[in-house]
Tab-separated table of C-alpha atoms in Angstrom:
chain	number	residue	atom	x	y	z
R	1	MET	CA	68.122	2.549	21.993
R	2	GLY	CA	70.159	5.777	21.675
R	3	MET	CA	68.090	8.880	22.251
R	4	LYS	CA	68.490	10.030	18.918
R	5	ARG	CA	67.447	7.043	17.334
R	6	LYS	CA	64.239	6.764	19.559
R	7	ARG	CA	63.267	10.324	18.582
R	8	SER	CA	63.999	9.210	14.817
R	9	VAL	CA	61.622	6.147	15.227
R	10	GLU	CA	59.020	8.295	16.790
R	11	GLU	CA	59.308	10.884	14.013
R	12	PHE	CA	58.971	8.195	11.772
R	13	THR	CA	56.290	6.594	13.102
R	14	THR	CA	54.070	10.068	13.087
R	15	PHE	CA	55.116	10.259	9.503
R	16	VAL	CA	53.942	6.675	8.433
R	17	GLN	CA	50.727	7.209	10.704
R	18	GLU	CA	50.100	10.248	8.349
R	19	THR	CA	50.992	8.881	5.072
R	20	GLY	CA	50.613	5.421	5.218
R	21	ALA	CA	47.029	5.225	3.837
R	22	GLN	CA	47.853	7.273	0.788
R	23	LEU	CA	50.898	5.212	0.120
R	24	HIS	CA	49.317	2.076	0.647
R	25	ARG	CA	46.509	3.040	-1.568
R	26	ALA	CA	48.785	4.317	-4.046
R	27	ALA	CA	50.712	0.729	-4.073
R	28	LEU	CA	47.584	-0.915	-4.439
R	29	LEU	CA	46.398	0.556	-7.762
R	30	LEU	CA	50.230	0.339	-8.821
R	31	THR	CA	50.139	-3.555	-8.096
R	32	GLY	CA	46.179	-4.514	-8.086
R	33	ASP	CA	47.119	-6.994	-5.383
R	34	HIS	CA	46.710	-6.512	-1.462
R	35	HIS	CA	49.549	-8.579	-0.637
R	36	LEU	CA	51.921	-6.908	-3.411
R	37	ALA	CA	50.748	-3.803	-2.121
R	38	GLU	CA	51.762	-4.285	1.716
R	39	ASP	CA	55.026	-5.618	0.641
R	40	LEU	CA	55.565	-2.621	-1.847
R	41	THR	CA	54.647	-0.213	0.863
R	42	GLN	CA	56.870	-1.727	3.304
R	43	ALA	CA	59.844	-1.868	1.215
R	44	THR	CA	59.091	1.994	0.571
R	45	TYR	CA	58.851	2.891	4.404
R	46	ALA	CA	62.076	0.625	5.098
R	47	LYS	CA	64.047	2.273	2.445
R	48	THR	CA	62.688	5.744	3.736
R	49	PHE	CA	63.575	4.718	7.496
R	50	ALA	CA	67.084	3.621	6.342
R	51	ALA	CA	67.797	7.375	5.010
R	52	TRP	CA	65.483	8.906	7.671
R	53	SER	CA	68.094	11.400	8.730
R	54	ARG	CA	68.530	12.937	5.561
R	55	VAL	CA	64.580	12.460	4.538
R	56	SER	CA	63.179	14.065	7.507
R	57	ALA	CA	65.198	16.942	7.199
R	58	ALA	CA	63.955	17.300	3.343
R	59	ASP	CA	61.078	19.748	2.342
R	60	SER	CA	58.878	16.935	1.684
R	61	PRO	CA	59.607	13.708	3.031
R	62	LEU	CA	56.394	12.371	1.277
R	63	ALA	CA	57.714	13.274	-1.968
R	64	TYR	CA	60.877	11.285	-1.412
R	65	ALA	CA	58.708	8.473	0.114
R	66	ARG	CA	56.576	8.762	-3.476
R	67	THR	CA	59.536	8.633	-5.516
R	68	THR	CA	61.033	5.606	-3.762
R	69	LEU	CA	57.516	3.618	-4.245
R	70	LEU	CA	57.372	4.481	-7.681
R	71	ASN	CA	61.159	3.416	-8.251
R	72	THR	CA	60.588	0.223	-6.185
R	73	TYR	CA	57.588	-0.697	-8.144
R	74	LEU	CA	59.030	-0.062	-11.523
R	75	SER	CA	62.337	-2.164	-10.498
R	76	HIS	CA	60.331	-4.819	-9.106
R	77	ARG	CA	58.191	-5.057	-12.214
R	78	ARG	CA	61.323	-4.935	-14.495
R	79	LEU	CA	62.969	-7.697	-12.270
R	80	ARG	CA	59.695	-9.999	-12.511
R	81	ARG	CA	59.542	-9.523	-16.258
R	82	ASN	CA	61.295	-12.766	-17.138
R	83	SER	CA	58.811	-14.711	-15.274
R	84	GLU	CA	55.555	-13.148	-15.943
R	85	GLN	CA	53.047	-13.782	-18.569
R	86	PRO	CA	52.009	-10.574	-20.353
R	87	VAL	CA	49.306	-9.522	-18.844
R	88	ASP	CA	47.771	-7.716	-21.835
R	89	ASP	CA	47.058	-11.181	-23.797
R	90	SER	CA	44.962	-12.748	-20.946
R	91	LEU	CA	42.967	-9.800	-20.178
R	92	PHE	CA	42.352	-9.147	-24.051
R	93	SER	CA	41.095	-12.525	-24.414
R	94	HIS	CA	38.934	-11.894	-21.193
R	95	GLN	CA	37.520	-8.864	-22.760
R	96	GLU	CA	36.721	-10.814	-25.629
R	97	VAL	CA	34.821	-13.532	-23.978
R	98	HIS	CA	32.695	-11.130	-22.211
R	99	ALA	CA	32.549	-8.224	-24.639
R	100	THR	CA	28.944	-8.933	-25.948
R	101	ASP	CA	27.696	-9.124	-22.246
R	102	PRO	CA	27.421	-5.550	-21.319
R	103	THR	CA	26.593	-6.731	-17.398
R	104	THR	CA	29.923	-7.939	-16.879
R	105	ARG	CA	31.467	-5.953	-14.449
R	106	LEU	CA	35.334	-5.241	-14.827
R	107	ASP	CA	37.515	-4.258	-11.714
R	108	LEU	CA	39.466	-1.246	-12.085
R	109	PHE	CA	42.249	-3.071	-11.320
R	110	ASP	CA	41.801	-5.436	-14.101
R	111	ALA	CA	41.738	-2.481	-16.512
R	112	LEU	CA	44.772	-0.959	-14.827
R	113	ALA	CA	46.590	-4.330	-15.065
R	114	THR	CA	46.329	-4.137	-19.015
R	115	LEU	CA	48.461	-1.193	-18.998
R	116	ALA	CA	52.371	-1.191	-18.966
R	117	PRO	CA	54.075	-0.262	-15.508
R	118	LEU	CA	55.390	3.051	-16.212
R	119	ASP	CA	51.842	3.973	-18.263
R	120	ARG	CA	50.082	2.626	-14.730
R	121	ALA	CA	52.473	4.738	-12.764
R	122	ILE	CA	51.444	7.955	-14.902
R	123	VAL	CA	47.892	6.785	-14.733
R	124	VAL	CA	48.013	6.806	-10.830
R	125	LEU	CA	49.855	10.048	-10.519
R	126	ARG	CA	47.750	12.145	-13.038
R	127	TYR	CA	44.435	10.604	-12.148
R	128	TRP	CA	44.473	9.406	-8.928
R	129	GLU	CA	47.045	12.022	-7.345
R	130	ASP	CA	46.113	14.936	-9.712
R	131	ARG	CA	49.554	15.311	-10.098
R	132	SER	CA	50.304	17.735	-12.929
R	133	VAL	CA	52.138	16.497	-16.198
R	134	ALA	CA	54.980	18.669	-14.613
R	135	ASP	CA	55.076	17.057	-11.457
R	136	ALA	CA	54.476	13.567	-12.786
R	137	ALA	CA	57.404	13.908	-15.149
R	138	HIS	CA	60.020	15.038	-12.031
R	139	ASP	CA	58.275	12.131	-9.751
R	140	LEU	CA	59.303	9.513	-12.545
R	141	GLY	CA	62.312	11.464	-13.980
R	142	ILE	CA	60.966	11.163	-17.638
R	143	THR	CA	60.056	14.121	-19.835
R	144	GLN	CA	56.841	15.898	-19.756
R	145	GLU	CA	56.146	14.874	-23.393
R	146	THR	CA	56.637	11.313	-22.431
R	147	VAL	CA	54.101	11.719	-19.712
R	148	ARG	CA	51.668	13.273	-22.504
R	149	THR	CA	52.199	10.508	-25.014
R	150	ARG	CA	51.937	7.707	-22.524
R	151	SER	CA	48.841	9.225	-20.619
R	152	ARG	CA	46.925	9.486	-23.901
R	153	ARG	CA	47.880	5.955	-24.934
R	154	ALA	CA	46.917	4.439	-21.250
R	155	LEU	CA	43.485	6.548	-21.636
R	156	ALA	CA	42.757	5.191	-25.082
R	157	ARG	CA	43.515	1.615	-23.750
R	158	LEU	CA	41.301	2.141	-20.615
R	159	ARG	CA	38.443	4.202	-22.098
R	160	PRO	CA	37.026	1.270	-24.232
R	161	LEU	CA	37.447	-1.329	-21.464
R	162	LEU	CA	35.718	0.751	-18.799
R	163	GLU	CA	32.758	1.953	-20.912
R	164	ALA	CA	32.062	-1.628	-21.820
R	165	HIS	CA	32.318	-3.067	-18.518
R	166	HIS	CA	32.434	-0.476	-15.368
R	167	PRO	CA	29.488	1.248	-13.825
R	168	GLY	CA	29.877	4.535	-14.082
R	169	PHE	CA	31.577	4.654	-17.549
R	170	GLU	CA	28.870	4.374	-19.863
R	171	ARG	CA	29.310	5.884	-22.932
R	172	THR	CA	27.376	9.242	-23.147
R	173	THR	CA	26.118	10.952	-26.134
R	174	PRO	CA	28.093	13.924	-27.278
T	1	MET	CA	40.662	17.432	-17.904
T	2	ASN	CA	37.738	16.117	-19.938
T	3	ASP	CA	34.639	13.841	-18.648
T	4	PHE	CA	36.563	10.654	-18.892
T	5	ASP	CA	39.467	11.885	-17.308
T	6	THR	CA	37.495	13.077	-14.166
T	7	ARG	CA	35.369	10.110	-14.018
T	8	LEU	CA	38.602	8.214	-14.061
T	9	GLY	CA	40.155	10.153	-11.003
T	10	ASP	CA	36.864	9.437	-9.327
T	11	ALA	CA	36.635	5.927	-10.193
T	12	LEU	CA	40.326	5.445	-8.963
T	13	ARG	CA	39.515	7.303	-5.526
T	14	ASP	CA	36.201	5.066	-5.152
T	15	ARG	CA	38.356	2.174	-5.793
T	16	VAL	CA	40.926	2.282	-2.930
T	17	ARG	CA	38.682	4.585	-0.512
T	18	GLY	CA	38.181	2.087	2.291
T	19	GLU	CA	41.766	0.456	2.130
T	20	GLN	CA	43.446	1.087	5.358
T	21	PRO	CA	46.890	-0.722	6.055
T	22	ASP	CA	47.584	-1.915	9.453
T	23	LEU	CA	50.019	1.251	10.357
T	24	ARG	CA	51.395	-0.278	13.700
T	25	GLN	CA	52.512	-3.398	11.573
T	26	LEU	CA	53.562	-1.378	8.868
T	27	THR	CA	55.932	0.765	11.197
T	28	GLU	CA	57.072	-1.918	12.928
T	29	GLY	CA	58.077	-3.756	9.859
T	30	SER	CA	59.812	-0.667	8.092
T	31	VAL	CA	61.829	0.177	11.157
T	32	ARG	CA	63.318	-3.334	11.087
T	33	ALA	CA	63.542	-3.776	7.357
T	34	GLY	CA	64.967	-0.132	7.509
T	35	THR	CA	67.427	-0.849	9.854
T	36	ARG	CA	68.759	-3.952	8.245
T	37	ILE	CA	69.159	-1.900	5.124
T	38	LYS	CA	71.315	0.287	7.068
T	39	HIS	CA	73.424	-2.545	8.633
T	40	ARG	CA	73.916	-3.823	5.265
T	41	ARG	CA	75.849	-0.579	4.295
T	42	THR	CA	78.523	-1.473	6.775
T	43	ALA	CA	78.577	-4.935	5.851
T	44	GLY	CA	81.516	-4.459	3.358
T	45	ILE	CA	83.445	-3.860	6.604
T	46	GLY	CA	85.701	-6.872	7.115
T	47	ALA	CA	86.024	-9.323	10.112
T	48	GLY	CA	89.145	-7.048	11.162
T	49	VAL	CA	87.267	-3.880	10.951
T	50	LEU	CA	84.667	-5.500	13.008
T	51	ALA	CA	87.227	-5.851	15.642
T	52	GLY	CA	87.972	-2.217	15.158
T	53	LEU	CA	84.453	-1.345	15.638
T	54	ALA	CA	84.088	-3.506	18.897
T	55	ALA	CA	87.212	-1.606	19.940
T	56	ALA	CA	85.848	1.670	19.385
T	57	ALA	CA	82.556	0.824	21.203
T	58	VAL	CA	84.502	-0.144	24.192
T	59	VAL	CA	86.423	2.798	24.359
T	60	ALA	CA	83.677	5.329	23.438
T	61	ILE	CA	81.281	3.783	25.897
T	62	GLY	CA	84.068	3.354	28.482
T	63	LEU	CA	84.402	7.279	28.395
T	64	PRO	CA	83.580	9.569	31.401
T	65	GLY	CA	79.959	9.880	30.935
T	66	GLY	CA	80.132	7.174	28.498
T	67	GLY	CA	76.918	6.741	26.145
T	68	THR	CA	76.707	10.629	25.845
T	69	ALA	CA	77.782	12.907	23.355
T	70	ASP	CA	80.927	14.146	25.023
T	71	PRO	CA	84.017	12.244	23.943
T	72	GLY	CA	87.275	12.290	25.663
T	73	PRO	CA	90.333	14.370	24.146
T	74	GLU	CA	92.034	11.058	23.167
T	75	VAL	CA	89.146	9.921	20.815
T	76	GLY	CA	89.698	10.150	17.225
T	77	PRO	CA	92.146	9.360	14.715
T	78	ALA	CA	94.128	12.614	15.217
T	79	ALA	CA	94.521	12.027	18.914
T	80	GLY	CA	98.195	11.148	20.065
T	81	SER	CA	100.759	13.715	18.971
T	82	SER	CA	98.776	16.882	18.835
T	83	GLY	CA	95.104	16.028	19.383
T	84	SER	CA	93.888	19.342	18.237
T	85	SER	CA	91.890	18.035	15.104
T	86	ALA	CA	90.293	14.774	16.485
T	87	PRO	CA	86.878	14.189	15.047
T	88	THR	CA	84.382	13.286	18.121
T	89	LEU	CA	82.288	10.272	18.372
T	90	ASP	CA	78.917	11.955	18.720
T	91	GLU	CA	75.628	10.808	19.532
T	92	GLU	CA	75.237	9.909	16.194
T	93	CYS	CA	78.198	7.547	16.176
T	94	LEU	CA	76.738	5.982	19.244
T	95	GLU	CA	73.416	5.462	17.854
T	96	ARG	CA	75.436	3.669	14.922
T	97	LEU	CA	77.237	1.436	17.554
T	98	ASP	CA	73.807	0.654	18.884
T	99	ASP	CA	72.409	-0.652	15.755
T	100	PHE	CA	75.486	-2.503	15.356
T	101	ARG	CA	75.466	-4.033	18.884
T	102	VAL	CA	71.759	-4.998	18.046
T	103	SER	CA	72.245	-6.480	14.523
T	104	HIS	CA	75.023	-8.748	15.177
T	105	GLY	CA	74.209	-11.710	17.059
T	106	LYS	CA	77.888	-12.265	18.419
T	107	MET	CA	77.767	-8.873	20.268
T	108	PRO	CA	76.270	-8.353	23.610
T	109	ALA	CA	73.472	-6.426	23.831
T	110	ASP	CA	74.055	-4.028	26.624
T	111	ASP	CA	77.107	-1.834	27.172
T	112	SER	CA	78.757	-3.544	30.000
T	113	ALA	CA	78.546	-6.856	28.653
T	114	LEU	CA	80.031	-5.280	25.235
T	115	ASP	CA	82.836	-3.855	27.243
T	116	ASP	CA	83.820	-7.465	28.550
T	117	TYR	CA	83.422	-8.916	25.160
T	118	VAL	CA	85.669	-6.660	23.712
T	119	ASN	CA	88.026	-6.460	26.399
T	120	GLY	CA	88.149	-10.343	26.316
T	121	LEU	CA	88.655	-10.351	22.613
T	122	GLY	CA	91.905	-8.063	23.408
T	123	GLU	CA	93.130	-10.383	26.256
T	124	GLN	CA	92.628	-13.414	24.081
T	125	GLU	CA	94.798	-11.990	21.395
T	126	GLY	CA	97.066	-10.440	23.807
T	127	ASN	CA	96.579	-7.065	22.321
T	128	PRO	CA	97.623	-4.428	24.952
T	129	PRO	CA	95.286	-1.435	25.397
T	130	SER	CA	97.321	0.640	23.123
T	131	THR	CA	96.403	-1.551	20.250
T	132	ARG	CA	92.788	-1.401	20.869
T	133	GLU	CA	93.419	2.672	20.840
T	134	ASP	CA	94.743	2.581	17.767
T	135	GLN	CA	92.015	0.383	16.439
T	136	LEU	CA	89.605	3.219	17.500
T	137	LYS	CA	91.829	5.611	15.950
T	138	ALA	CA	91.748	4.018	12.700
T	139	MET	CA	88.157	3.225	12.975
T	140	SER	CA	86.002	6.208	14.302
T	141	PRO	CA	86.208	8.164	10.938
T	142	ARG	CA	84.574	5.281	9.270
T	143	LEU	CA	82.092	4.739	12.611
T	144	CYS	CA	81.168	8.411	12.142
T	145	GLU	CA	81.126	9.231	8.365
T	146	GLU	CA	77.732	9.735	7.054
T	147	PRO	CA	76.476	6.437	5.362
T	148	PRO	CA	75.269	6.686	1.693
T	149	VAL	CA	71.915	7.144	0.724
T	150	GLU	CA	70.885	3.894	-0.716
T	151	GLU	CA	70.206	3.911	-4.447
T	152	ASP	CA	68.425	1.360	-6.627
T	153	SER	CA	70.531	-0.206	-8.868
T	154	SER	CA	68.048	-0.951	-11.427
T	155	ALA	CA	67.877	0.610	-14.544
T	156	SER	CA	64.168	1.792	-13.774
T	157	VAL	CA	62.969	5.259	-14.414
T	158	GLY	CA	63.760	7.581	-11.453
T	159	LYS	CA	66.834	8.143	-9.645
T	160	GLN	CA	69.311	5.994	-11.237
T	161	ASP	CA	72.664	5.960	-13.174
T	162	LEU	CA	71.535	6.008	-16.602
T	163	PRO	CA	68.826	8.477	-17.973
T	164	ILE	CA	67.302	5.721	-20.294
T	165	THR	CA	64.751	3.055	-19.749
T	166	PHE	CA	64.084	0.057	-22.150
T	167	ALA	CA	60.566	-2.088	-21.888
T	168	LEU	CA	59.261	-3.904	-24.744
T	169	GLU	CA	57.506	-7.346	-24.719
T	170	GLY	CA	59.461	-10.585	-24.923
T	171	TRP	CA	62.840	-8.474	-23.908
T	172	ASN	CA	64.706	-8.870	-20.912
T	173	CYS	CA	67.225	-6.455	-19.941
T	174	ASP	CA	70.231	-6.683	-17.053
T	175	PHE	CA	71.384	-4.314	-14.708
T	176	PRO	CA	73.601	-1.335	-16.211
T	177	ALA	CA	77.245	-1.336	-16.055
T	178	ASP	CA	79.248	1.745	-16.728
T	179	ASP	CA	77.314	3.583	-19.131
T	180	LYS	CA	75.473	0.852	-20.621
T	181	PHE	CA	73.088	-2.142	-20.424
T	182	PRO	CA	72.445	-5.371	-22.553
T	183	CYS	CA	69.331	-6.525	-23.474
T	184	SER	CA	67.715	-9.761	-25.091
T	185	GLY	CA	65.045	-10.561	-26.897
T	186	PRO	CA	62.953	-13.101	-29.359
T	187	ASN	CA	65.236	-15.194	-31.817
T	188	ASP	CA	68.381	-14.657	-30.104
T	189	ALA	CA	68.245	-10.808	-30.829
T	190	TRP	CA	70.259	-9.038	-28.470
T	191	LEU	CA	70.971	-5.139	-27.847
T	192	SER	CA	73.524	-2.546	-26.094
T	193	PHE	CA	72.151	0.250	-25.000
T	194	VAL	CA	75.067	2.885	-24.550
T	195	VAL	CA	74.381	6.306	-23.082
T	196	ARG	CA	77.138	8.827	-24.486
T	197	ASP	CA	78.117	12.355	-24.021
T	198	ALA	CA	76.417	14.744	-26.209
T	199	ALA	CA	79.607	16.095	-27.417
T	200	ASP	CA	80.310	12.765	-29.525
T	201	HIS	CA	76.565	13.012	-30.972
T	202	ASP	CA	78.125	14.329	-34.264
T	203	TYR	CA	80.802	11.524	-34.920
T	204	TRP	CA	78.236	8.992	-34.183
T	205	ALA	CA	75.456	10.703	-36.432
T	206	ASP	CA	77.366	11.747	-39.221
T	207	ASP	CA	79.761	8.412	-39.566
T	208	ALA	CA	78.340	5.748	-42.157
T	209	ASP	CA	79.228	3.015	-39.858
T	210	LYS	CA	77.729	5.009	-36.515
T	211	GLY	CA	81.020	5.113	-34.785
T	212	GLY	CA	82.758	2.635	-36.691
T	213	ASP	CA	80.389	-0.161	-35.258
T	214	PRO	CA	78.460	-2.234	-37.928
T	215	ASN	CA	76.071	-3.597	-35.190
T	216	THR	CA	74.865	-0.019	-34.476
T	217	VAL	CA	71.385	-0.245	-35.346
T	218	TRP	CA	70.254	3.296	-34.190
T	219	VAL	CA	71.528	6.617	-32.541
T	220	SER	CA	69.148	8.729	-30.786
T	221	GLU	CA	68.681	12.617	-30.975
T	222	VAL	CA	70.747	14.655	-28.299
T	223	HIS	CA	68.838	14.921	-25.030
T	224	ASP	CA	70.146	17.828	-22.933
T	225	ASN	CA	73.577	16.277	-22.388
T	226	TYR	CA	73.212	12.896	-23.629
T	227	PHE	CA	72.237	10.448	-26.570
T	228	VAL	CA	71.864	6.666	-27.012
T	229	SER	CA	73.277	4.557	-29.041
T	230	VAL	CA	71.961	1.049	-29.817
T	231	GLN	CA	74.056	-1.810	-31.061
T	232	GLY	CA	73.278	-5.402	-31.611
T	233	LYS	CA	71.030	-7.713	-33.788
T	234	LEU	CA	67.559	-6.841	-34.076
T	235	ARG	CA	66.722	-10.329	-35.536
T	236	GLY	CA	63.041	-9.778	-36.544
T	237	THR	CA	62.091	-6.978	-34.135
T	238	PRO	CA	60.922	-3.947	-35.572
T	239	LEU	CA	63.529	-1.179	-34.897
T	240	ASP	CA	60.136	1.088	-34.420
T	241	ASP	CA	59.287	-1.010	-31.508
T	242	VAL	CA	62.499	-0.627	-30.029
T	243	ILE	CA	62.519	2.868	-30.050
T	244	GLU	CA	58.786	3.158	-28.905
T	245	GLY	CA	60.339	1.128	-25.902
T	246	LEU	CA	62.590	3.801	-24.784
T	247	THR	CA	62.227	6.218	-22.258
T	248	PHE	CA	64.391	8.962	-21.840
T	249	ALA	CA	64.841	11.084	-19.105
T	250	PRO	CA	65.432	14.901	-19.203
T	251	THR	CA	69.099	15.080	-18.372
T	252	TRP	CA	72.018	12.367	-17.488
T	253	GLU	CA	72.845	13.002	-14.089
T	254	ARG	CA	76.171	11.788	-13.749
């Protein structure tokens, strides 16, 4: 192994150690599945490593990796759309079945799965990473208005699910 | 942020707080897969080019102080008559050679064996040394040029060729070609989304037939330097749903 390549691998290893948990958790929130999250995280880091000589010289390698993660996730979802059942139907029917049972717990991943992939990505960026509207728009390559609109729509969808079935979201009296 | 927003953020963090990937496995797997991605960038190089690369490897490694960043004066495409502007096979090039060797099963993994291997090729083919040198001269620029950064070829949001995406339940889209991508939907519906230069918007927006194409179903407003025309047959899908399914990037980066 050449010295430069060895140094690149060492730098990259440090980068993964510093950011791996964060990206993996983001991937988990996006996919809702441990295996898919592992695949997504590794695919992200593989692409990052392939461009490492340039990424490492950038202001924020993490920003590059985050964008790659989002693009890979959204691309993957798009490619899978042919073979997927609409997740909304199954979960809403699930919700209806248990709607009368307030003790039924709804996992947060199930609630997130009711969202369109882009809306889910926006929720993860805005509410998990605390990214601003402007930053989220930049990360996703969409307008700030789109972020706001889709964010409102996503929350409107999540709110009744979580308030009905998730501990800590009980409806509070105004 | 209101109370629900705050609780949602807290709940998301709580949900994944204990999640920890296997960082060692993640790193090793990513390096392997990333190296494969880099190699795929050179996959377009044909067999003859591979032979040229091998020849380049031999000459580069066989230089005085081989394996270092100190190329001989004869190395490079301009070596020969003048030799004054020859690019050098620096460490970056040698790193790529290293990647190349490791990734190709036919190639021996150590330098001396590689040397023997390529010399053997030359002898088998009856190539005099000058031919291998010519191959090196031809190949070294390609060996040393910066590979392009890999871009996703999909139409997904983010860094992409086209500034729009379309997502609507029951609809499937193909990858973009040129400035457009086609989608198909229920009841044999189909649409073609075409990204156009903002300068052409008046023609498309004002013409009663929308650019002279009776299949045009909608023309977007101008978004910075572009707009989108939608052509095809909706066959029952509400146009409002189609418009709702479109996402526009702020700018078309061409």
